[in-house]
mmCIF file of C-alpha atoms in Angstrom:
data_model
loop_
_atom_site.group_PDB
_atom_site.id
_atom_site.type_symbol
_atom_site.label_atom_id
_atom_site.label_comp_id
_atom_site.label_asym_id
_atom_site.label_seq_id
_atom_site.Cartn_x
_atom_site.Cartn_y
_atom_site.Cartn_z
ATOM 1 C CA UNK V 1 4.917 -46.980 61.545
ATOM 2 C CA UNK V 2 8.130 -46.112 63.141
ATOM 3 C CA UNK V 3 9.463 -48.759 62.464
ATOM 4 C CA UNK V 4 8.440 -48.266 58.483
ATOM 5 C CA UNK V 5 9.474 -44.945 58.418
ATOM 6 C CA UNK V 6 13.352 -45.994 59.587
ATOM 7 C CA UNK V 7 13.544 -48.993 57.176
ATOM 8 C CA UNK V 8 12.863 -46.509 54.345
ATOM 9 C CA UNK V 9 15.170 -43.566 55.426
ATOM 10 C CA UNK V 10 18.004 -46.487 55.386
ATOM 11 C CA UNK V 11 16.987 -47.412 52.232
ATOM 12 C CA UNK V 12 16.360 -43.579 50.915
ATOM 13 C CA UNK V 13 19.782 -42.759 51.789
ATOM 14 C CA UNK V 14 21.296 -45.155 49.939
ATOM 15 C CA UNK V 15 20.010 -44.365 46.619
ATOM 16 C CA UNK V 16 21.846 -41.816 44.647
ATOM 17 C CA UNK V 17 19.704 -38.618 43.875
ATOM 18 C CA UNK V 18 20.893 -36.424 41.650
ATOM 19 C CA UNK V 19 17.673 -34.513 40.778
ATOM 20 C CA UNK V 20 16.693 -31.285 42.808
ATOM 21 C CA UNK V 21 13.081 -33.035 43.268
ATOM 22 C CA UNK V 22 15.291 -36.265 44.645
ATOM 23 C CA UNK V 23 16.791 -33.912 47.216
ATOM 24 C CA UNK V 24 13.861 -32.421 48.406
ATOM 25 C CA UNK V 25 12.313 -35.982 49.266
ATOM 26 C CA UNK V 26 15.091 -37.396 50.547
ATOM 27 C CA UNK V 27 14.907 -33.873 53.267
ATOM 28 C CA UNK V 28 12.126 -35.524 54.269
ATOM 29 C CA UNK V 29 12.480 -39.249 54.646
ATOM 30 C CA UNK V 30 13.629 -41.519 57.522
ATOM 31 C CA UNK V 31 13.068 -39.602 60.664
ATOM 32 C CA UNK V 32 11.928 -36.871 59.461
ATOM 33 C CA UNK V 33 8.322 -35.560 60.429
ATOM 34 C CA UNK V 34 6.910 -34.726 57.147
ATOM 35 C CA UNK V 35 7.114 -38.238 55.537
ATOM 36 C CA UNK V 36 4.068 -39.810 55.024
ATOM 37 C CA UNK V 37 2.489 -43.305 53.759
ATOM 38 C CA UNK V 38 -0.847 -44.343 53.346
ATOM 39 C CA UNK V 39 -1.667 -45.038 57.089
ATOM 40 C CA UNK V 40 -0.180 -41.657 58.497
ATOM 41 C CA UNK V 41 -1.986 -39.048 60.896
ATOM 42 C CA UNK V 42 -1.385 -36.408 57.554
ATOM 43 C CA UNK V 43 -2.960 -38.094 54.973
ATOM 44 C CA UNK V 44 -6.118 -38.749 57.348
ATOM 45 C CA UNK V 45 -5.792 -35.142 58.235
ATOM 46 C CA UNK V 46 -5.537 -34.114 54.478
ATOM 47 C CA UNK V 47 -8.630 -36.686 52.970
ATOM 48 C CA UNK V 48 -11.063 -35.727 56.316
ATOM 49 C CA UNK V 49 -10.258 -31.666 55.491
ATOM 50 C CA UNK V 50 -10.641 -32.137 52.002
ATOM 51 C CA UNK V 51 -14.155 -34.033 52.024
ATOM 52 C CA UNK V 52 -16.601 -32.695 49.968
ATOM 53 C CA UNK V 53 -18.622 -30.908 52.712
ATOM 54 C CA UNK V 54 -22.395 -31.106 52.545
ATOM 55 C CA UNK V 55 -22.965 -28.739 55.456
ATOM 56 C CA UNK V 56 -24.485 -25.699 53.547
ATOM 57 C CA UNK V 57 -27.997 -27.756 52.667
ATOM 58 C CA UNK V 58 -28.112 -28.745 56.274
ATOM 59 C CA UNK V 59 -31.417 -26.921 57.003
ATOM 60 C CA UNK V 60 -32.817 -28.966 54.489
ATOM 61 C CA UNK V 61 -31.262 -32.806 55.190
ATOM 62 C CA UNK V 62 -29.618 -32.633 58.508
ATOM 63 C CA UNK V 63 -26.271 -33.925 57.250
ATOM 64 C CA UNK V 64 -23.319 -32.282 57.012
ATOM 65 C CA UNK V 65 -21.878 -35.471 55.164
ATOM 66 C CA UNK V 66 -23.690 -34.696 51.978
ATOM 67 C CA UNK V 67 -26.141 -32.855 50.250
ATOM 68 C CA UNK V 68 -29.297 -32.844 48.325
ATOM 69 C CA UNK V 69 -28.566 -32.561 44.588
ATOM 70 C CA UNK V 70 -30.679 -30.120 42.759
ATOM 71 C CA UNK V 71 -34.075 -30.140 41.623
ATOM 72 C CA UNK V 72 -35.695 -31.463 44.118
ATOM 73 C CA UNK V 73 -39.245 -31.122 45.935
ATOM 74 C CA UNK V 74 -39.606 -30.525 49.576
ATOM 75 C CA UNK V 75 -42.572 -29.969 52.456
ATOM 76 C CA UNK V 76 -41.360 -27.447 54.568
ATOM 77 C CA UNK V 77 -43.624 -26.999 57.428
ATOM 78 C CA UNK V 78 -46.703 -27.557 55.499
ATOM 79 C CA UNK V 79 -45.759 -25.683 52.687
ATOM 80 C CA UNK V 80 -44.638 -27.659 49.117
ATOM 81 C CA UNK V 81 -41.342 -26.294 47.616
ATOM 82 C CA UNK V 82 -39.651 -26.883 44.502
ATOM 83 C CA UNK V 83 -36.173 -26.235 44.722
ATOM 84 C CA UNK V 84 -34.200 -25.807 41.522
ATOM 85 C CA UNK V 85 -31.347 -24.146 42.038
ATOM 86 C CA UNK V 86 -29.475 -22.731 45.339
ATOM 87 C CA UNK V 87 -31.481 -19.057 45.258
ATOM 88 C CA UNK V 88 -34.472 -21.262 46.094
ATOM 89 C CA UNK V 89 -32.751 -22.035 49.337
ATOM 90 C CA UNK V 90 -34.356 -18.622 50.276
ATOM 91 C CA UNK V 91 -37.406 -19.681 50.201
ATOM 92 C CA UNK V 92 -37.032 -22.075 53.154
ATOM 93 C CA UNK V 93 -34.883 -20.481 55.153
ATOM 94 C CA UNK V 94 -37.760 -17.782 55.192
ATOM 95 C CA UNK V 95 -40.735 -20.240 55.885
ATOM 96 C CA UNK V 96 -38.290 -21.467 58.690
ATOM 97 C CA UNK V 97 -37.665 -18.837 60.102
ATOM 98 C CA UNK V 98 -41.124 -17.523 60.358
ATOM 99 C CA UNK V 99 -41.655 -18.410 63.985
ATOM 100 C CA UNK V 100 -39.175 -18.854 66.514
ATOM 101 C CA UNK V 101 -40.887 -21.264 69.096
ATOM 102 C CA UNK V 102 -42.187 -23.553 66.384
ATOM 103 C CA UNK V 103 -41.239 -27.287 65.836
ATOM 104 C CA UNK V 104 -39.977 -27.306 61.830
ATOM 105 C CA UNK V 105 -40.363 -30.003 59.670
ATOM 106 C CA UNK V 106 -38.736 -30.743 56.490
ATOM 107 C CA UNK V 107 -40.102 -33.784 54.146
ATOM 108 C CA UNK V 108 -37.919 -34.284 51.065
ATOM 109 C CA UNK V 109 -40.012 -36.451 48.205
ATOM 110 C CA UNK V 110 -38.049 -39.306 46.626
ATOM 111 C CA UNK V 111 -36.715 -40.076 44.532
ATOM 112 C CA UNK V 112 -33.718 -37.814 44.620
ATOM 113 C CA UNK V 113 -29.908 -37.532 44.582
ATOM 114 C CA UNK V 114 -27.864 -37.397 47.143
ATOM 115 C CA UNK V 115 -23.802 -35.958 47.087
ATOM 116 C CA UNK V 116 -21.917 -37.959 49.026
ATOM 117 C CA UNK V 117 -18.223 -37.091 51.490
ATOM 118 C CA UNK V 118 -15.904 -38.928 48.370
ATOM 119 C CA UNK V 119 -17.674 -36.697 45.977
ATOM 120 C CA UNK V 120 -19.888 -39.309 44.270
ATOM 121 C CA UNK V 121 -23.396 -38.968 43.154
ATOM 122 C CA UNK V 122 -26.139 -41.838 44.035
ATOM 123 C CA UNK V 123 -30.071 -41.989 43.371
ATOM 124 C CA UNK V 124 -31.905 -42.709 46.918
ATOM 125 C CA UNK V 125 -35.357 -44.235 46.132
ATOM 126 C CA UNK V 126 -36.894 -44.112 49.364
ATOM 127 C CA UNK V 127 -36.657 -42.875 53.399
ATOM 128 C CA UNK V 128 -35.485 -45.891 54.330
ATOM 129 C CA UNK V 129 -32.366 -45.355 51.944
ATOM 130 C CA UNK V 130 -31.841 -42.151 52.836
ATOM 131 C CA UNK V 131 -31.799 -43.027 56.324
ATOM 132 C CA UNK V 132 -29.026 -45.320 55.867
ATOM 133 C CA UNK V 133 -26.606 -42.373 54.437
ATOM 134 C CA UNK V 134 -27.788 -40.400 57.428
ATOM 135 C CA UNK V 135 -26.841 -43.065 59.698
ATOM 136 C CA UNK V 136 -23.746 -43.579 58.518
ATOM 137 C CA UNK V 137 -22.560 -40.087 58.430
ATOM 138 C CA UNK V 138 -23.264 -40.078 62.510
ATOM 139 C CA UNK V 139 -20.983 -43.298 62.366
ATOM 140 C CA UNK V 140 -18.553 -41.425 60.421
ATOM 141 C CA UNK V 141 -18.402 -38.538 62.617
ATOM 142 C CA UNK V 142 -18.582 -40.951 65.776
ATOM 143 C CA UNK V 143 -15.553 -42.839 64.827
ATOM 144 C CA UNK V 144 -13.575 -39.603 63.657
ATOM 145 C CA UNK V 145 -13.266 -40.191 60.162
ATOM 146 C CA UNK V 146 -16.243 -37.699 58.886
ATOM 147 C CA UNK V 147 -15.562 -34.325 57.074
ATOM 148 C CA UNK V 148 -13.418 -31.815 59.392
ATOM 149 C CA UNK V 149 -14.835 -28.746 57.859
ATOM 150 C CA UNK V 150 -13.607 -26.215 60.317
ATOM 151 C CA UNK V 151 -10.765 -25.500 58.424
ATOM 152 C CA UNK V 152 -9.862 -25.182 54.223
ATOM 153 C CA UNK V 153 -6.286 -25.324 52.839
ATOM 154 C CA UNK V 154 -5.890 -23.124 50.440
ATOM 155 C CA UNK V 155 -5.045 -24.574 46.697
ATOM 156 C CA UNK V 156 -2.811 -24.179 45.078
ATOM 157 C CA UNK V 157 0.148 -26.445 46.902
ATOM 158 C CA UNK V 158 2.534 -29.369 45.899
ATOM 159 C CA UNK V 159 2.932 -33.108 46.976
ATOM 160 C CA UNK V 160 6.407 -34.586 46.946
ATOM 161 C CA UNK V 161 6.175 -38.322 45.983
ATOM 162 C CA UNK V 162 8.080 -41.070 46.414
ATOM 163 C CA UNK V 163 7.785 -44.889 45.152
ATOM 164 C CA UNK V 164 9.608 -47.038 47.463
ATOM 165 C CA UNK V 165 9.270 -50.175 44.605
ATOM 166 C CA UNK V 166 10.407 -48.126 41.393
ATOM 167 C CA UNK V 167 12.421 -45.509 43.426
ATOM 168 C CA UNK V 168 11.537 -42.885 42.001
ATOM 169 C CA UNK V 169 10.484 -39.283 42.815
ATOM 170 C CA UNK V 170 7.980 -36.850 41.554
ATOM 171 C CA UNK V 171 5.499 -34.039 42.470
ATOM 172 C CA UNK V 172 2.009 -33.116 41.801
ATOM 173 C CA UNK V 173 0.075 -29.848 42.108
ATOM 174 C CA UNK V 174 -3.086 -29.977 44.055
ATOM 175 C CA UNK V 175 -5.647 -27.474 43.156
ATOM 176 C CA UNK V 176 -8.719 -28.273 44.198
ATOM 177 C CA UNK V 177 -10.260 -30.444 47.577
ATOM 178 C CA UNK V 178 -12.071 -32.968 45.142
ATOM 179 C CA UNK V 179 -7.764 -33.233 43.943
ATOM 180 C CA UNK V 180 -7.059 -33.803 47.338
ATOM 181 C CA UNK V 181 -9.219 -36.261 48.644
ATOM 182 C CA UNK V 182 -8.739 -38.553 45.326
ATOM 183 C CA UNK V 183 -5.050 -38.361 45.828
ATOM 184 C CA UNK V 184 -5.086 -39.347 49.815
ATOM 185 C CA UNK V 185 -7.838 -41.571 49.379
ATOM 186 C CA UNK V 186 -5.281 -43.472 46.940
ATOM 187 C CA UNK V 187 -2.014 -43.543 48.658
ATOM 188 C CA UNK V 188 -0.742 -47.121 47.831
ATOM 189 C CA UNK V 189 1.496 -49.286 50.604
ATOM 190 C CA UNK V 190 4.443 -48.450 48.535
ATOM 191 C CA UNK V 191 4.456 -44.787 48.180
ATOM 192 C CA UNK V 192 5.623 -42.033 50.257
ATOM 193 C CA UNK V 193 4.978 -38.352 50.113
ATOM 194 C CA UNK V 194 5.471 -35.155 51.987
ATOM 195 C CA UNK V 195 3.397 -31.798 51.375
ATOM 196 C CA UNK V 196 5.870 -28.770 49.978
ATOM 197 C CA UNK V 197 5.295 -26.332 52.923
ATOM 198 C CA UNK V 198 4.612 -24.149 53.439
ATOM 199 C CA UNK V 199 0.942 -24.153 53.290
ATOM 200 C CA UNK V 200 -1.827 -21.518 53.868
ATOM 201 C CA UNK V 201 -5.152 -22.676 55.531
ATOM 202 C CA UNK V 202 -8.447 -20.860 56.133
ATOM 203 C CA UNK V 203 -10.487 -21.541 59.231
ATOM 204 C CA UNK V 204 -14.245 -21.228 60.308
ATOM 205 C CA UNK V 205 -14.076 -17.862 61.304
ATOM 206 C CA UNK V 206 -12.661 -16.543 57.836
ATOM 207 C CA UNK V 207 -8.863 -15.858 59.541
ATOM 208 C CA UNK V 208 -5.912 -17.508 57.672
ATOM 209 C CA UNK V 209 -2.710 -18.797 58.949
ATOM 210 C CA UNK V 210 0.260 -20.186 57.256
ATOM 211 C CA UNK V 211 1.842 -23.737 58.584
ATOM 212 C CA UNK V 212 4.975 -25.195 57.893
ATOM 213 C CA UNK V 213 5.119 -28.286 59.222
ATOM 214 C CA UNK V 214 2.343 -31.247 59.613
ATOM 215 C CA UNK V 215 2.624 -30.480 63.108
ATOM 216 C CA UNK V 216 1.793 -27.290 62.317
ATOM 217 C CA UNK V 217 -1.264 -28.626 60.128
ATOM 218 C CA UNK V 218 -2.821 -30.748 62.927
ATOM 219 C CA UNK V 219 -1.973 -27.738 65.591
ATOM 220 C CA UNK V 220 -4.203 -25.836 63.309
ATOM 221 C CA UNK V 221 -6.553 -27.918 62.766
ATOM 222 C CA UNK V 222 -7.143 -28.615 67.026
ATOM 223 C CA UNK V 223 -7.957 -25.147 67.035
ATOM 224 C CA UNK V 224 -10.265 -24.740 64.124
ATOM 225 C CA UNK V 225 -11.776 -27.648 65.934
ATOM 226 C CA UNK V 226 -12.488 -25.273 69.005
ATOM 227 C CA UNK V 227 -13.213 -22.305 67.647
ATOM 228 C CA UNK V 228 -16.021 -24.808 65.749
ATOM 229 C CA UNK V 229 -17.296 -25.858 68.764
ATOM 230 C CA UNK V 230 -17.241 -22.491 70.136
ATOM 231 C CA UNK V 231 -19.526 -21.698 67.534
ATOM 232 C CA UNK V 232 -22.179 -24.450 68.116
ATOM 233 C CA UNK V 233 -22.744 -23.653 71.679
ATOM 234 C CA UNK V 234 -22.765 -19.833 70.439
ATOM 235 C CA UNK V 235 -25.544 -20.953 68.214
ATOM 236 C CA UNK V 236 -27.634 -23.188 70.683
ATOM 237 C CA UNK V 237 -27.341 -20.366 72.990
ATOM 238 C CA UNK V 238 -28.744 -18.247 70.328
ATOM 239 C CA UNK V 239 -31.935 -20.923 69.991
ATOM 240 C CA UNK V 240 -32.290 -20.678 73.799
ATOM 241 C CA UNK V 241 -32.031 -17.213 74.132
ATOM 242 C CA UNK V 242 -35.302 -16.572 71.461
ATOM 243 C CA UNK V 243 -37.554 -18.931 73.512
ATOM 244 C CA UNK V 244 -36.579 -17.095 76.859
ATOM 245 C CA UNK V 245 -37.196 -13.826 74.779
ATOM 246 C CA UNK V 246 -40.866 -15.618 73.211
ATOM 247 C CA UNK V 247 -42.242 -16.587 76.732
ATOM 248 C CA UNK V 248 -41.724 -13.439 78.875
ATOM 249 C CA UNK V 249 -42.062 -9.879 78.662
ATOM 250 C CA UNK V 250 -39.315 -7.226 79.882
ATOM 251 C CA UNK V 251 -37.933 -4.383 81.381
ATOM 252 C CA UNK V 252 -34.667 -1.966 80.550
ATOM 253 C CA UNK V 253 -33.710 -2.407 83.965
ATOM 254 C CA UNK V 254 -30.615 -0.781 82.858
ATOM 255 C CA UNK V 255 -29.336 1.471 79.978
ATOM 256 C CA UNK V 256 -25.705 2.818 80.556
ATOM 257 C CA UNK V 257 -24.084 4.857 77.938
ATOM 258 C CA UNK V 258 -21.272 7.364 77.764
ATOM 259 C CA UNK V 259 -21.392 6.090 81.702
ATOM 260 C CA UNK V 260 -24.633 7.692 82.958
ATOM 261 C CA UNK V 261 -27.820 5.388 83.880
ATOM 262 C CA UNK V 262 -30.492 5.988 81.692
ATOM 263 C CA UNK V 263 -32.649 3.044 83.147
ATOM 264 C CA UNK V 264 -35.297 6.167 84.564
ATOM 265 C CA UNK V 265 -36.318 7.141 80.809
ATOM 266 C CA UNK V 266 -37.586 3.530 80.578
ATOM 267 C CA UNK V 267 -39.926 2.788 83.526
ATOM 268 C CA UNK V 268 -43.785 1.570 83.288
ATOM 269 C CA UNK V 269 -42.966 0.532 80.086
ATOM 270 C CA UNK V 270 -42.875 -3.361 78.689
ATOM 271 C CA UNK V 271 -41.258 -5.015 75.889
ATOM 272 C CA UNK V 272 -43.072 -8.203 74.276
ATOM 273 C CA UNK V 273 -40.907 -9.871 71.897
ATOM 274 C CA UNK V 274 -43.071 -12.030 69.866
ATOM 275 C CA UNK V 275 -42.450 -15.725 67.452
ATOM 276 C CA UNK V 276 -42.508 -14.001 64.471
ATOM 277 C CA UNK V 277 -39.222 -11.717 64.916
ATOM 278 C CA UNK V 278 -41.936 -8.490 66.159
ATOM 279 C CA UNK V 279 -41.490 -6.435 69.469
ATOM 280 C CA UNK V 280 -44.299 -4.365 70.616
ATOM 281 C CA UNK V 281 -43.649 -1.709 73.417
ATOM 282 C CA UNK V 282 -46.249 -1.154 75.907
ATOM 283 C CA UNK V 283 -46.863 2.031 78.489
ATOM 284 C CA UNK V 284 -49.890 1.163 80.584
ATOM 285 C CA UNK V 285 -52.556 -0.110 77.895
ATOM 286 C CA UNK V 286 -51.463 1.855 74.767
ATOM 287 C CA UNK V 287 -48.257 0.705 72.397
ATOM 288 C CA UNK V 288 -45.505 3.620 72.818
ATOM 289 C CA UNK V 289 -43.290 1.643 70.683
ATOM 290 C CA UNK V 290 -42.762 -1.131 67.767
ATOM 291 C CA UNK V 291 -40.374 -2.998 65.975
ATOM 292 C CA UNK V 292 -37.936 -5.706 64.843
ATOM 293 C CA UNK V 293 -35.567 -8.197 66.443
ATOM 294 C CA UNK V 294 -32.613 -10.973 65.064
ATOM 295 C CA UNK V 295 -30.751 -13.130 67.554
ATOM 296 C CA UNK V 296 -27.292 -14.341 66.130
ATOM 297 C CA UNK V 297 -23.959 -15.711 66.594
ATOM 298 C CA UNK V 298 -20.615 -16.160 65.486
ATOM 299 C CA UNK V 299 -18.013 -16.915 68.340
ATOM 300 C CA UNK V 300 -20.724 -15.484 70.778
ATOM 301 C CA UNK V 301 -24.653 -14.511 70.961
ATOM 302 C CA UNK V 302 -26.063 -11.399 69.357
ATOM 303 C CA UNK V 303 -29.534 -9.496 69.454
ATOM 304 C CA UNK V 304 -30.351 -6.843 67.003
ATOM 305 C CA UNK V 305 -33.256 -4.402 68.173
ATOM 306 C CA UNK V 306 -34.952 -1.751 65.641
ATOM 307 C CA UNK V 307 -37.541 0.040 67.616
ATOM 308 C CA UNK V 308 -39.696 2.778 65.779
ATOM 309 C CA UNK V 309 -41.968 5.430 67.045
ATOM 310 C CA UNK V 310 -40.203 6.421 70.631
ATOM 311 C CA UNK V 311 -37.019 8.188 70.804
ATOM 312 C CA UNK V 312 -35.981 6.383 73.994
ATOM 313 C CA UNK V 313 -36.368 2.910 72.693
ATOM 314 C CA UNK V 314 -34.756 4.228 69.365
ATOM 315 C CA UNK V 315 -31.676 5.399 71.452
ATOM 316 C CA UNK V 316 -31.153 0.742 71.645
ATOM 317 C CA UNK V 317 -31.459 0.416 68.209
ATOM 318 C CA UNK V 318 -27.738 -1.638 67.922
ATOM 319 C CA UNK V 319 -26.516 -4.596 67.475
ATOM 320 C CA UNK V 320 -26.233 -6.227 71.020
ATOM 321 C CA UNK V 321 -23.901 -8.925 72.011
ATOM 322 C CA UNK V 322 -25.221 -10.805 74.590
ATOM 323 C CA UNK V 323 -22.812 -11.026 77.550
ATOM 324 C CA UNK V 324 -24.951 -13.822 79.960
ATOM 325 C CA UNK V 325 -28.471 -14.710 79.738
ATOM 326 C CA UNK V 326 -31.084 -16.742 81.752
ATOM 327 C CA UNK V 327 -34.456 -16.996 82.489
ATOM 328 C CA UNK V 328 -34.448 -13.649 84.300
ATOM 329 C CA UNK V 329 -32.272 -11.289 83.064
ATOM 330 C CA UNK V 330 -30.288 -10.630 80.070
ATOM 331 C CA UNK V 331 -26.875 -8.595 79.894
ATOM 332 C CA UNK V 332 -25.914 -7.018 76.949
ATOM 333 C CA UNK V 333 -23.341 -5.095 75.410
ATOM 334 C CA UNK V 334 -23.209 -3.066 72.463
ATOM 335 C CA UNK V 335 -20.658 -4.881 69.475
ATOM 336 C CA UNK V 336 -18.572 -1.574 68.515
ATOM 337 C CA UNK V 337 -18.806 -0.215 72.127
ATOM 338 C CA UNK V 338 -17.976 -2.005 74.936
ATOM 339 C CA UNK V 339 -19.137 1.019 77.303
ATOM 340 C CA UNK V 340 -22.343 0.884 76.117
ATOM 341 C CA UNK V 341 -24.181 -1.926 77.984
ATOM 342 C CA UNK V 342 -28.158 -2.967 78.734
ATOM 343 C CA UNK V 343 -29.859 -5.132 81.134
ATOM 344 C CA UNK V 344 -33.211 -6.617 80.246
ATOM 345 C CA UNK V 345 -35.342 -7.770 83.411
ATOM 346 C CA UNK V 346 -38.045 -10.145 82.734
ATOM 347 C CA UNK V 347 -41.509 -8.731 84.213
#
């Protein structure tokens, strides 16, 4: 590659541009960073961010390599569902997320279509063939040329071309991903190209950054990369946090707020968070309180309580993030006040 990229910065430098396009290619030939060919660690960058990304349907399919084109006709736990259009996605996100502790089971009936990564549309007749996309989207992803989806450039921007067999220059607009991916997916052996920074991107967590280099580009996209992962193992944490929540019952052991222990105002009484999102409050044998919970996450772990019917328990009604967690005890901290902390024991 280096030794490519030298042979054509010789040759680059030795044709005569007189075009303002010209110059700007020529900036970026030879040595320079931002020159690219078909083979480069940019254009891979550029076709794996621009993939069409299948992750939104994964509750449904598993694979974040494509998606299920609508209609289609699902089992979902049990239950039949028609889907025709993405408001039905409702409908199985709430059977779902009926129960907590549950195992959920999603059986798609065939034959259907399937979107794939490079944006193309193909009829799968049967599990078998659906398998095989599924399989080789984990071999995709294995060998690090699956969708990177933790970060989105934002259209529009310009590619600088550059023909090394007619010698000539040009540009083209990019505004969309499916753009993208068609052009990088098509660089020949004999073109070069450089992208006109700079460039804004969007990453997982909804921030935006400008880069100006492809340096810059692949700097950003290590950390969308983390802050993705940071987000998975936020979310498993989430799924093990509701079964520790399922299979015990708790105690405030401690309630601090405006810095005074309030822990007193909750003793003899027991919180039972049940599968179906519920929490009962008992005092002895009688229910003093009842209610609601959501566990969540983002970058970390949250728990939403909404008790009714006691003005102590109402006083946690919040948004919780949860600072550590086990078996026995959970720590939590309230998300627009940091002073404001509680500590489940289990019972």
């Amino acid at each position: 590659m280096k030794n490519l990229r030298t042979i054509t910065g010789i040759a680059l430098m030795s044709i005569l541009g007189f075009t303002s396009c010209q110059s700007e290619v020529d900036d970026v030939q030879g040595q320079k960073p931002n020159t690219n060919a078909a083979n480069s660690t940019t254009t891979n960058n550029m076709k794996r961010t621009s993939m069409y990304d299948g992750s939104f349907d994964d509750f449904i399919d598993g694979a974040s390599c494509s998606s299920i084109v609508l209609p289609v006709v699902a089992t979902v736990n049990g239950v039949k569902v028609n889907l025709f259009t993405q408001f039905s996605y409702s409908q199985v996100i709430s059977i779902l997320g009926e129960y907590n502790n549950d195992q959920d089971s999603v059986t798609l009936q065939f034959p259907l279509k399937v979107k794939l990564s490079n944006y193309t549309e193909v009829v799968v007749n049967n599990q078998t063939e659906y398998n095989a996309i599924l399989t080789a989207c984990s071999s995709a992803e294995a060998s690090g040329e699956g969708a990177i989806s933790s970060i989105n450039v934002n259209f529009p921007i310009t590619i600088l071309t550059y023909n090394l067999s007619s010698e000539q220059t040009g540009s083209i607009v990019i505004t969309s991903e499916q753009q993208l991916y068609t052009y990088m997916s098509n660089v020949s052996s004999t073109e070069l190209f450089s992208v006109n920074y700079p460039m804004t991107v969007t990453f997982i967590d909804g921030t935006e950054s400008t880069v100006s280099s492809d340096a810059e580009f692949q700097a950003a996209i290590n950390a969308s990369l983390k802050t993705e992962a940071t987000m998975s193992e936020a979310a498993e944490n989430g799924k093990k946090l509701e079964m520790i929540l399922v299979n015990g019952k708790f105690k405030v052991d401690s309630f601090v707020s405006a810095g005074v222990e309030k822990a007193n105002d909750y003793q003899g009484f027991t919180i039972d968070f049940a599968n179906d999102m519920s929490i009962k409050v008992v005092n002895t044998l009688s229910t003093a309180a009842t209610g609601a919970y959501e566990v969540s996450s983002e970058l970390d772990v949250f728990l939403k309580l909404n008790f009714s019917g006691n003005a102590s328990f109402n006083l946690l009604n919040n948004t919780w993030k949860v600072t550590s967690f086990n078996a026995s005890s959970i720590s939590l901290q309230s998300k627009t006040n940091a002073a404001v902390t509680v500590v489940l024991k289990q019972i």
